[in-house]
C-alpha cells in the first residue's frame, strides 16, 4: 500500500496503480466534503516501464488483459495475506475495517 492509501503492483516491466487522485490529501478532502470516493481506488494507470521509466504515458486502455491479470494477482495477495508461496496468512484489517481501496475486489466480504 502506498502512503496515499492506494495500491500498486509491478510484474516485470508492467506497473499498475490503483489510485485515481494520488496524494492522499485530495482523497481526504473529497471524503470530508461528502463526495463519493468509491471509485478513487480503481485501476487507473498502467505503465510499460521498458519504454516509460518516468511513468508519463498511461497505457491502461491499450492493455485490458494486463490490467485484469495484475488486478487478480493483487486481489489474491490481499486475500491470502501474502504474495509469496505458502499457507494463507491472516490479514486482520480485512475482517475489521472497510477499506475503499479494495472495493474493486470481488468476494472480499467472504474472507
mmCIF file with all atom_site columns, C-alpha atoms in Angstrom, residues 18-21 30 36-44 100 103:
data_model
loop_
_atom_site.group_PDB
_atom_site.id
_atom_site.type_symbol
_atom_site.label_atom_id
_atom_site.label_alt_id
_atom_site.label_comp_id
_atom_site.label_asym_id
_atom_site.label_entity_id
_atom_site.label_seq_id
_atom_site.pdbx_PDB_ins_code
_atom_site.Cartn_x
_atom_site.Cartn_y
_atom_site.Cartn_z
_atom_site.occupancy
_atom_site.B_iso_or_equiv
_atom_site.pdbx_formal_charge
_atom_site.auth_seq_id
_atom_site.auth_comp_id
_atom_site.auth_asym_id
_atom_site.auth_atom_id
_atom_site.pdbx_PDB_model_num
ATOM 1  C CA . UNK A 1 18  ? -4.911  1.678  -8.125  1.00 0.00 ? 18  UNK A CA 1
ATOM 2  C CA . UNK A 1 19  ? -5.425  5.270  -7.125  1.00 0.00 ? 19  UNK A CA 1
ATOM 3  C CA . UNK A 1 20  ? -7.158  7.934  -9.123  1.00 0.00 ? 20  UNK A CA 1
ATOM 4  C CA . UNK A 1 21  ? -6.495  11.056 -7.140  1.00 0.00 ? 21  UNK A CA 1
ATOM 5  C CA . UNK A 1 30  ? -13.105 14.781 -1.179  1.00 0.00 ? 30  UNK A CA 1
ATOM 6  C CA . UNK A 1 36  ? -18.164 9.705  -3.204  1.00 0.00 ? 36  UNK A CA 1
ATOM 7  C CA . UNK A 1 37  ? -14.678 8.186  -3.180  1.00 0.00 ? 37  UNK A CA 1
ATOM 8  C CA . UNK A 1 38  ? -15.741 4.642  -4.038  1.00 0.00 ? 38  UNK A CA 1
ATOM 9  C CA . UNK A 1 39  ? -14.154 4.743  -7.481  1.00 0.00 ? 39  UNK A CA 1
ATOM 10 C CA . UNK A 1 40  ? -10.998 6.585  -6.415  1.00 0.00 ? 40  UNK A CA 1
ATOM 11 C CA . UNK A 1 41  ? -9.056  3.356  -5.907  1.00 0.00 ? 41  UNK A CA 1
ATOM 12 C CA . UNK A 1 42  ? -9.825  1.518  -9.136  1.00 0.00 ? 42  UNK A CA 1
ATOM 13 C CA . UNK A 1 43  ? -7.060  0.603  -11.574 1.00 0.00 ? 43  UNK A CA 1
ATOM 14 C CA . UNK A 1 44  ? -6.306  3.903  -13.283 1.00 0.00 ? 44  UNK A CA 1
ATOM 15 C CA . UNK A 1 100 ? -12.339 1.732  -0.001  1.00 0.00 ? 100 UNK A CA 1
ATOM 16 C CA . UNK A 1 103 ? -13.704 -2.205 -3.349  1.00 0.00 ? 103 UNK A CA 1
#
